[in-house]
CSV table of C-alpha atoms in Angstrom, one decimal:
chain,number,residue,atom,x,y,z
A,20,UNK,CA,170.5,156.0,-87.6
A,21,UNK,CA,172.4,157.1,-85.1
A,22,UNK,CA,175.3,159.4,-86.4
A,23,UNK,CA,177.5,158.9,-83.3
A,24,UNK,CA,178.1,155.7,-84.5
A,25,UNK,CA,179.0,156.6,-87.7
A,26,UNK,CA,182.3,157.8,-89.3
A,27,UNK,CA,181.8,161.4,-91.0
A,28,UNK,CA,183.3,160.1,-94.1
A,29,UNK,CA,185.1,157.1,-95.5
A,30,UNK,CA,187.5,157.4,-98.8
A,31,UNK,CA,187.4,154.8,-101.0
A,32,UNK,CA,190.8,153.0,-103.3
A,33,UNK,CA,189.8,150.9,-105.9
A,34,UNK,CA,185.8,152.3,-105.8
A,35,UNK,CA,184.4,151.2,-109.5
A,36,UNK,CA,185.9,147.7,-108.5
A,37,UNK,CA,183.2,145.1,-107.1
A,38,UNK,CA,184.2,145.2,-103.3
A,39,UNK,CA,184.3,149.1,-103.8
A,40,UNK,CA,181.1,150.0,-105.1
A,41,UNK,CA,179.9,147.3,-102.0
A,42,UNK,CA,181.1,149.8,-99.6
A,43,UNK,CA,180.6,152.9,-101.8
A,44,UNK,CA,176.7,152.2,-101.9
A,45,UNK,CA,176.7,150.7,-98.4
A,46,UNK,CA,178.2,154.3,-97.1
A,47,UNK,CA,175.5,156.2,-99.3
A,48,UNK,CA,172.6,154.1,-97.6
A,49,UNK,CA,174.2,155.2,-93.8
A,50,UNK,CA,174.8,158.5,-95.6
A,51,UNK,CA,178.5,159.0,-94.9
A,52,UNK,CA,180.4,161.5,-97.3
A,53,UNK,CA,182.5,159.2,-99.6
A,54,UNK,CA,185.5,160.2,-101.4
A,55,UNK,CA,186.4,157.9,-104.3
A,56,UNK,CA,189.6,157.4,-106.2
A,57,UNK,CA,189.9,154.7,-109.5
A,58,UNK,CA,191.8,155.5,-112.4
A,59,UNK,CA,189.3,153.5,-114.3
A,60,UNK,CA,186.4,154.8,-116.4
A,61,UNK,CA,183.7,155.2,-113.6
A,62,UNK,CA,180.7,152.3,-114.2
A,63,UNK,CA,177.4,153.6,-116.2
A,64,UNK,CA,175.1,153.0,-113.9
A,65,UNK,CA,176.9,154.0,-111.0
A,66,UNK,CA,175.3,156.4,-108.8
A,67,UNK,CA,177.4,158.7,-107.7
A,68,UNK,CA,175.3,161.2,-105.0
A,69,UNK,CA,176.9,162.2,-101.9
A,70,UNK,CA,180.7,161.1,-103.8
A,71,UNK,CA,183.7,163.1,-104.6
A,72,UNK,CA,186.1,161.4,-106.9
A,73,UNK,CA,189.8,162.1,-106.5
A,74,UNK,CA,191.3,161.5,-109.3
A,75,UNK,CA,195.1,162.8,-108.3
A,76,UNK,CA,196.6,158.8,-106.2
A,77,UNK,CA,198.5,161.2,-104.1
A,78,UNK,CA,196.2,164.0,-103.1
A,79,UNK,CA,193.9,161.1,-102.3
A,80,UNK,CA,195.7,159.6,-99.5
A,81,UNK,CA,195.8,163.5,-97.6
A,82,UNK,CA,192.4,163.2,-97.5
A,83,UNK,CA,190.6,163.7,-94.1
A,84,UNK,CA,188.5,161.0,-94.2
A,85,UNK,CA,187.9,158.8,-91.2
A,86,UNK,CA,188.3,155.3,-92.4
A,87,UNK,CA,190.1,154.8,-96.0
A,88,UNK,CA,189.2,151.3,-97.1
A,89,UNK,CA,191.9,149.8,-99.5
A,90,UNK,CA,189.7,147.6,-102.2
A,91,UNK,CA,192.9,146.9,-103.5
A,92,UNK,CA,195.0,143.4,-104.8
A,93,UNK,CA,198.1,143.0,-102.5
A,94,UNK,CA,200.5,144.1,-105.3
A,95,UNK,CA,198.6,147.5,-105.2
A,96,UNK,CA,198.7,148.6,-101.9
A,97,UNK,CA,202.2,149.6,-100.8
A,98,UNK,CA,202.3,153.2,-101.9
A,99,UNK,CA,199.0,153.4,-99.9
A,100,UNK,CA,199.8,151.6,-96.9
A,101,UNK,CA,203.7,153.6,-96.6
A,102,UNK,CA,201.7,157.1,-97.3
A,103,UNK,CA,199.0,156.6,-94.4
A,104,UNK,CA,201.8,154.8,-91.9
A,105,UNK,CA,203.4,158.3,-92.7
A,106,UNK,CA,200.9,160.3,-91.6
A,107,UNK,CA,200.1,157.9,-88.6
A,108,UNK,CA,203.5,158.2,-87.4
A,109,UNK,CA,202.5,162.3,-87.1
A,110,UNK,CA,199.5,161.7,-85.2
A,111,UNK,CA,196.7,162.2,-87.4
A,112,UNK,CA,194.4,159.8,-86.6
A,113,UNK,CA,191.7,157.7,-89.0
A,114,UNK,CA,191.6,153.9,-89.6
A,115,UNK,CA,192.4,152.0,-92.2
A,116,UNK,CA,190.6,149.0,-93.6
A,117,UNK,CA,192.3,146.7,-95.6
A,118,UNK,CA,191.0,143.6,-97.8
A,119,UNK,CA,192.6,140.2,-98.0
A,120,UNK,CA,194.8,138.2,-98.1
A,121,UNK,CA,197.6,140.2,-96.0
A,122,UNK,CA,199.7,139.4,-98.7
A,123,UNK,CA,200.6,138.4,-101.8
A,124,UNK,CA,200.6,134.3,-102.1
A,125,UNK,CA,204.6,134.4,-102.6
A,126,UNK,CA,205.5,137.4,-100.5
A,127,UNK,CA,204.7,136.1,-96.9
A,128,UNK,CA,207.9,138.7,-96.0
A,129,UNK,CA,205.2,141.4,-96.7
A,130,UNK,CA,203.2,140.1,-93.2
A,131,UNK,CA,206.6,141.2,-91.7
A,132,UNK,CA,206.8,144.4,-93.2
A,133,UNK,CA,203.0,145.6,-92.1
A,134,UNK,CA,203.7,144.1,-88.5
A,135,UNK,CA,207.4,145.9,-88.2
A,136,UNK,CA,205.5,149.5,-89.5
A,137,UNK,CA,202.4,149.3,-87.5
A,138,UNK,CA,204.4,148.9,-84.6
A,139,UNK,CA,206.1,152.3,-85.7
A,140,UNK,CA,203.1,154.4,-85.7
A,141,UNK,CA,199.6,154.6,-83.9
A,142,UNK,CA,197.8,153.4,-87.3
A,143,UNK,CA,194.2,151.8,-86.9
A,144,UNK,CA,194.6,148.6,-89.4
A,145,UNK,CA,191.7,146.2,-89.5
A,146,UNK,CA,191.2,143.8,-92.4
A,147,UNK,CA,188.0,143.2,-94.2
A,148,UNK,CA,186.1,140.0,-92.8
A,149,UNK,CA,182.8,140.8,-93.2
A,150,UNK,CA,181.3,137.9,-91.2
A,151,UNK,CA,183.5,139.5,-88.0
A,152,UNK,CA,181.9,142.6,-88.0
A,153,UNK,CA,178.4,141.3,-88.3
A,154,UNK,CA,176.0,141.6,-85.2
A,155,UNK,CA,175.2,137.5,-85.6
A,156,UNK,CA,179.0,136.7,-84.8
A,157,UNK,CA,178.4,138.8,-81.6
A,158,UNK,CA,175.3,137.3,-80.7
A,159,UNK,CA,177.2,133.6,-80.9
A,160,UNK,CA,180.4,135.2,-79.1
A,161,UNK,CA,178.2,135.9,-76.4
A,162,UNK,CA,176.5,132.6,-76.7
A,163,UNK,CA,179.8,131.0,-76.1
A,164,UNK,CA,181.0,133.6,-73.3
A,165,UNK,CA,177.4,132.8,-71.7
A,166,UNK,CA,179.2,129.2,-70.4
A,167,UNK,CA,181.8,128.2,-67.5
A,168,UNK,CA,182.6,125.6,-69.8
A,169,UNK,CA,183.2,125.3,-74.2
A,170,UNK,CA,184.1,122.9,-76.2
A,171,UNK,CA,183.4,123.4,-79.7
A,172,UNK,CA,183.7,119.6,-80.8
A,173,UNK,CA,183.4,120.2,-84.8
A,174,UNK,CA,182.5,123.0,-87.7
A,175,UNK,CA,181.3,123.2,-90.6
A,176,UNK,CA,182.4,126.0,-92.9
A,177,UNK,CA,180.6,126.6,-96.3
A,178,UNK,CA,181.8,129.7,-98.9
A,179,UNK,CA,181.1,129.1,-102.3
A,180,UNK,CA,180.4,131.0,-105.4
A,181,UNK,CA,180.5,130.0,-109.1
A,182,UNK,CA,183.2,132.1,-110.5
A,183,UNK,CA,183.6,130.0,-114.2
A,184,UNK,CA,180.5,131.3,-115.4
A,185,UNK,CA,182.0,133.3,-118.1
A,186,UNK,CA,178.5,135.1,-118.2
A,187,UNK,CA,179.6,137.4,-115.2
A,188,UNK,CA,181.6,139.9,-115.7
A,189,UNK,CA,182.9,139.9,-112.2
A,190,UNK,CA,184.5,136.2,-112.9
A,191,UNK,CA,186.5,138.3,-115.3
A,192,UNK,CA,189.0,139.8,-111.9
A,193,UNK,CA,192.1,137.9,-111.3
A,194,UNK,CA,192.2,135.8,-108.5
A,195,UNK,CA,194.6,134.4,-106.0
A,196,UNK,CA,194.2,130.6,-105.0
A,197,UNK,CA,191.0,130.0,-103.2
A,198,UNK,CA,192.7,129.5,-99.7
A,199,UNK,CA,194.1,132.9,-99.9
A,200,UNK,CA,191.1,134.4,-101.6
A,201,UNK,CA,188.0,132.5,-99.6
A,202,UNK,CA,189.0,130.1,-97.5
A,203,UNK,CA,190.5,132.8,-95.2
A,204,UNK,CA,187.0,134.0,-94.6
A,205,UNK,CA,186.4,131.1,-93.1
A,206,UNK,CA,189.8,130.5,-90.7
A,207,UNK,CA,188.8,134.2,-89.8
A,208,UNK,CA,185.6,133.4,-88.3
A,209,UNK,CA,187.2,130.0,-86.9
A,210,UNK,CA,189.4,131.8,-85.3
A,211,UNK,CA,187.2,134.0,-83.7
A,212,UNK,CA,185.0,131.1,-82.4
A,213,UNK,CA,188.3,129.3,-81.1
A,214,UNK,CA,189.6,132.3,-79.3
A,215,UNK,CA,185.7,133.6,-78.2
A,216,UNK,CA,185.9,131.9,-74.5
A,217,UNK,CA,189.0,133.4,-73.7
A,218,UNK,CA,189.5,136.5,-75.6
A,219,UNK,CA,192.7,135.6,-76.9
A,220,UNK,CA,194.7,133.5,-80.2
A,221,UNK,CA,197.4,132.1,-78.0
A,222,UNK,CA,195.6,129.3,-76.2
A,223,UNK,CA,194.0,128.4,-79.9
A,224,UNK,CA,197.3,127.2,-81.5
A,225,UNK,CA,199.3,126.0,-78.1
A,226,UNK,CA,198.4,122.3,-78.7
A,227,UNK,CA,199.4,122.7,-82.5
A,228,UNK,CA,197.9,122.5,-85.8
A,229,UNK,CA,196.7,119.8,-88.3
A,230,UNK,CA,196.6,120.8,-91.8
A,231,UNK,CA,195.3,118.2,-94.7
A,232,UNK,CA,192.8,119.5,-98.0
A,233,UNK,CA,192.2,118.6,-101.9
A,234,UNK,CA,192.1,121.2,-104.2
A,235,UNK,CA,190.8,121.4,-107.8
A,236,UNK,CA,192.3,123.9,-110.5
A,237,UNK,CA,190.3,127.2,-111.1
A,238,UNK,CA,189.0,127.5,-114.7
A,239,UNK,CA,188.7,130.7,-115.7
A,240,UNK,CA,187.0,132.7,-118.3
A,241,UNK,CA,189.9,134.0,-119.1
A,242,UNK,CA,192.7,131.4,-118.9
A,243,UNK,CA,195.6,133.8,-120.5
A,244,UNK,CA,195.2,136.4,-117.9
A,245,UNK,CA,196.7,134.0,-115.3
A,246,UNK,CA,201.1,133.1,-115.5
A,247,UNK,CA,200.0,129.5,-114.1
A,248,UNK,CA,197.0,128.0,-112.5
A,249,UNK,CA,195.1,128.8,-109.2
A,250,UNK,CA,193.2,126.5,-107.1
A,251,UNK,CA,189.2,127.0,-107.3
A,252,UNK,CA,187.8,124.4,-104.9
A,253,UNK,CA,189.4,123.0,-101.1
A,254,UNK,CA,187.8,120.3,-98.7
A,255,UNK,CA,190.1,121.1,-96.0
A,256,UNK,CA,190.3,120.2,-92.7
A,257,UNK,CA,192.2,122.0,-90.1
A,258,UNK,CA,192.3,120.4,-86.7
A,259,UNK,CA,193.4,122.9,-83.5
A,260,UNK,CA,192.9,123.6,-79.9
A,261,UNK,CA,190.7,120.1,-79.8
A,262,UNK,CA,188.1,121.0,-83.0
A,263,UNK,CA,188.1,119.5,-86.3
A,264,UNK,CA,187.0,121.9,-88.6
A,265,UNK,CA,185.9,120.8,-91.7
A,266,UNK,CA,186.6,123.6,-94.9
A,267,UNK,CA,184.3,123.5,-97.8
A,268,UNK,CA,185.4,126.2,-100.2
A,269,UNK,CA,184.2,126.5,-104.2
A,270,UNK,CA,184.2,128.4,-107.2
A,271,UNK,CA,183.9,126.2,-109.7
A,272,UNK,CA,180.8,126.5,-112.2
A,273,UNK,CA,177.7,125.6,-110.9
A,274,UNK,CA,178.8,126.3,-107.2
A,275,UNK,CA,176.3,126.6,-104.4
A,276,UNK,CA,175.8,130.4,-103.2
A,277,UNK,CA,176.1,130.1,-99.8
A,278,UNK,CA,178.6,131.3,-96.7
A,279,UNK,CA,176.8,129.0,-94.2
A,280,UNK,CA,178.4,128.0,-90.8
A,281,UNK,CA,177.4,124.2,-88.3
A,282,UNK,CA,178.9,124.8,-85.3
A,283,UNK,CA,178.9,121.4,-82.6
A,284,UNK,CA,180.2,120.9,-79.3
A,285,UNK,CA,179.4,121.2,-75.3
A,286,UNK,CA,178.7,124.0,-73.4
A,287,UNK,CA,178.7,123.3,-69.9
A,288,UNK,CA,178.6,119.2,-70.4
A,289,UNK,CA,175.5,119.6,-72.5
A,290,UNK,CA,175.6,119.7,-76.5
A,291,UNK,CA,175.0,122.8,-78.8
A,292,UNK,CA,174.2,123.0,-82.3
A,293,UNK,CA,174.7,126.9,-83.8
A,294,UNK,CA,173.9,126.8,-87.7
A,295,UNK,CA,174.1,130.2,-89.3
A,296,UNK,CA,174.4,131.3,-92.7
A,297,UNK,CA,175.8,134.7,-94.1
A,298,UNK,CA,174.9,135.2,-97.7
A,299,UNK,CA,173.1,138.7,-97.9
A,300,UNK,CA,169.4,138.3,-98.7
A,301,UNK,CA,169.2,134.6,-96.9
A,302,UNK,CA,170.5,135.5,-93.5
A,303,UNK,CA,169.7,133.1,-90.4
A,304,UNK,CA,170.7,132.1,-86.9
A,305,UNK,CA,169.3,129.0,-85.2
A,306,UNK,CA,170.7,127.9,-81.5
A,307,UNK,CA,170.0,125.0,-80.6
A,308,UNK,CA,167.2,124.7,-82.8
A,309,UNK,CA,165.8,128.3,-81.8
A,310,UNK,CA,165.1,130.9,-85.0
A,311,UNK,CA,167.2,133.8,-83.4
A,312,UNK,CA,166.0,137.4,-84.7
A,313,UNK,CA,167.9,138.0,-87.7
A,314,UNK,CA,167.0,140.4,-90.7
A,315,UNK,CA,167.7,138.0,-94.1
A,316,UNK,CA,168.4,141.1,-96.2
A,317,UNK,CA,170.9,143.0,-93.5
A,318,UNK,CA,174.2,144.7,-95.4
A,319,UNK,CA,177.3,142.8,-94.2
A,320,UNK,CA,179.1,146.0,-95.4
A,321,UNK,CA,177.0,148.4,-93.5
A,322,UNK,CA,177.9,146.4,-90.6
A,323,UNK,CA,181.6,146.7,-91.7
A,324,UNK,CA,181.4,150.9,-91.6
A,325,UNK,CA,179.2,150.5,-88.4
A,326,UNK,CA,181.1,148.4,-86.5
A,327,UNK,CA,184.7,149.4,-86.9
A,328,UNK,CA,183.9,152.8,-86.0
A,329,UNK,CA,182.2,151.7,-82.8
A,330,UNK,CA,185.6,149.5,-82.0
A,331,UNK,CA,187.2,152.7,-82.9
A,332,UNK,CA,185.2,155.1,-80.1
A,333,UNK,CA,185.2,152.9,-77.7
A,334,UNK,CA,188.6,150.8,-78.0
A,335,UNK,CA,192.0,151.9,-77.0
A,336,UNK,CA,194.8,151.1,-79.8
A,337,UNK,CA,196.4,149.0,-77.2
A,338,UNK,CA,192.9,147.2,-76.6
A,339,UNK,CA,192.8,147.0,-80.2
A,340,UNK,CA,195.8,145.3,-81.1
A,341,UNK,CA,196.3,142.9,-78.4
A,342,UNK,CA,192.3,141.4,-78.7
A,343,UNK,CA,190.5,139.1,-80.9
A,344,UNK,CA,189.8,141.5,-83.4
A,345,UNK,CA,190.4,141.5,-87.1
A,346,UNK,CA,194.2,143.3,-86.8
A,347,UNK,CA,197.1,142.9,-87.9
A,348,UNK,CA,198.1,139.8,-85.8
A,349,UNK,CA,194.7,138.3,-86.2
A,350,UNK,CA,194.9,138.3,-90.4
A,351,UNK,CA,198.7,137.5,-90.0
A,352,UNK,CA,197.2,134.0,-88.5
A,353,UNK,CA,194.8,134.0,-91.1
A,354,UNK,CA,197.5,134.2,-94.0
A,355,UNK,CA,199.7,131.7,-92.4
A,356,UNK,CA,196.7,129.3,-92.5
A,357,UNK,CA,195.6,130.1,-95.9
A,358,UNK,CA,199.3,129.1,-96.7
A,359,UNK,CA,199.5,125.8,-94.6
A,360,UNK,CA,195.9,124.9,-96.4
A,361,UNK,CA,197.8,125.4,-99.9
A,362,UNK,CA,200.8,123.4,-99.0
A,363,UNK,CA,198.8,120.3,-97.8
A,364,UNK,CA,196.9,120.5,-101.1
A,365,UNK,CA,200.2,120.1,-102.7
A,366,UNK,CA,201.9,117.2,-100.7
A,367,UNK,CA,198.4,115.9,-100.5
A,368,UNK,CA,199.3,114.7,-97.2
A,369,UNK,CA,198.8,116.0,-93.8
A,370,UNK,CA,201.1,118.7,-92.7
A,371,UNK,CA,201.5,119.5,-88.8
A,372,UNK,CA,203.0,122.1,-86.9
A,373,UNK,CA,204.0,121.6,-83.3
A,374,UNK,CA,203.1,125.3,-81.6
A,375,UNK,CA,202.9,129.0,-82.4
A,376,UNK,CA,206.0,129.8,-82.6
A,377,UNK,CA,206.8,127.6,-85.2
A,378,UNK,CA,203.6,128.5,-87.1
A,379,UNK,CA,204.8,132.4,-86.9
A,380,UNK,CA,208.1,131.6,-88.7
A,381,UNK,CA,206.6,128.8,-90.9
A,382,UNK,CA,207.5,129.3,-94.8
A,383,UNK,CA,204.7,128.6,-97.3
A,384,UNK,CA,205.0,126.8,-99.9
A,385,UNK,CA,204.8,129.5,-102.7
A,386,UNK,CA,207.8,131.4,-101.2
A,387,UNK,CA,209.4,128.4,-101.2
A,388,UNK,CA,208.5,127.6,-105.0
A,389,UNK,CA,209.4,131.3,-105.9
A,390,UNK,CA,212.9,130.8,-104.3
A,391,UNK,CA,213.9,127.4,-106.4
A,392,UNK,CA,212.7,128.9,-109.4
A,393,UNK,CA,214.9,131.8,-108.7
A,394,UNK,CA,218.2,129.7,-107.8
């Protein structure tokens, strides 16, 4: 492995969690120095070579690690996020990698908040969408770049887990509704198709957006854990910038495992056909009907470390934040469509928004709800 490529160490918030451990183990395999901080007990079988816990919240975030990865709910973040803007604003220099959603469900004021601040200070912020980062989305942006001419005509996108088997433990973590906590994978690497041919978001949304999905209710193993219920299951369709992309997002028991992607339209006048699937151990690319070289058993999360230090050596901030890269104005899209998914659930009729800039000031639904139960 080339250590160029590599960040000399990455620290770790939330590291017994499941996410966590992901990128602790991914880090030991690269062998970057990890510093870990979790106020819970630390896991029995966790190996902890090459890891330095921190168990002092504050002393943590002075670290000088390279990247610090927030595995952290929304609700849990804010100390960390203010702490590192602080020493951003100074000049120190690291990125930060944050997971999803942007934002709490109800707290779309938050988006505002991270945008205002990052604008403040010369903070690397990238959000955690695995399939971004991972050399097979490359391979099809090129694919796509390779033609004068794109359409992509319809998508496919699969993520699906069960998460009401009260046999794993993992089902046990609260979760957020399933177009804030899944679906947004999948507008994330919509997105990034959309916006592949030219480089940019703008063009995606400039002839509006479509929104129309049923949900079903989440049933968890542990019901009293949650103040009301979450949705566990969307068929969604969103339909932008001349695609109809067609959402199919589950955890409900006896779920498919599978984060697979069909990918249709013209290149060029001629048709395409990409399918692709993600899921760690099962790992393909076919192009119009041609096996591309793929590893099945590749780490999505070494891919993360990898590539997000590579946009870090060889980007500019400005490049960063302006381009069709998993930053803040990217995941800010990605939040707003999460919450445009939700809301169409709930009328359970289509909802349509005319341009961007009404998108970028659009209300969802749960602020909406929080602010009539307030009154």
């Amino acid at each position: 492995m080339d250590k160029a490529v590599l960040p000399s160490s990455i620290a770790i918030a939330g590291a017994w969690g499941y996410i966590g451990q992901k990128f602790l183990h991914a880090a030991q395999r690269l062998g970057v120095g990890v510093y870990a901080f979790d106020p819970g007990p630390i896991p029995e079988s966790l190996d902890l070579a090459g890891v330095e816990r921190v168990t002092d919240e504050a002393t943590f975030y002075t670290l000088p690690a390279q990247i610090f990865h927030l595995a952290l709910h929304p609700n849990h973040r804010r100390y960390a996020l203010e702490t590192l803007f602080t020493r951003a604003r100074a000049g120190e220099s690291f990125c930060i990698l944050n997971e999803k959603p942007m934002a709490e469900p109800d707290k779309p004021e938050h988006c505002n908040w991270i945008r205002q601040q990052v604008e403040q200070n010369e903070a690397w912020l990238a959000y955690d969408f695995p399939e971004l980062f991972d050399p097979m989305t490359a391979r099809i942006v090129d694919f796509l770049r390779g033609h004068r001419t794109v359409q992509i005509e319809e998508v496919h996108l699969f993520r699906s887990k069960d998460r009401e088997n009260p046999n794993n433990p993992r089902n046990y973590k609260i979760m957020v509704p399933i177009q804030y906590q899944e679906t947004v994978h999948c507008i994330a690497f919509l997105l990034t198709l959309l916006g592949a041919h030219s480089g940019q978001l703008a063009p995606v949304f400039s002839k509006g957006i479509c929104a129309q999905g049923q949900a079903e209710i989440y049933c968890p193993p542990n019901p009293d854990a949650y103040a009301e219920p979450v949705d566990g299951k969307l068929e969604g369709v969103l339909e932008l910038a001349g695609t109809t992309a067609h959402l199919h997002t589950n955890f409900k028991s006896g779920a498919e495992l599978t984060k697979r992607r069909i990918i249709r339209g013209r290149v060029d006048g001629r048709p395409f056909c990409i399918d692709a699937d993600y899921l760690e151990g099962h790992k393909y690319l076919i192009i119009d009907g041609a096996y591309q070289a793929v590893s099945p058993t590749e780490s999505s999360y070494e891919n993360v470390i990898r590539q997000l230090w590579s946009w870090r050596q060889s980007f500019s901030l400005e490049t960063w934040r302006s381009g069709l890269y998993p930053n803040v104005n990217f995941s800010e899209y990605t939040y707003r469509l999460s919450a445009l998914l939700w809301d169409a659930c709930r009328e359970q009729a289509p909802l349509r928004i005319e341009d961007a800039s009404s998108f970028r000031g659009y209300m969802p639904g749960f602020a909406r709800h929080r602010e009539h139960i307030s009154r």
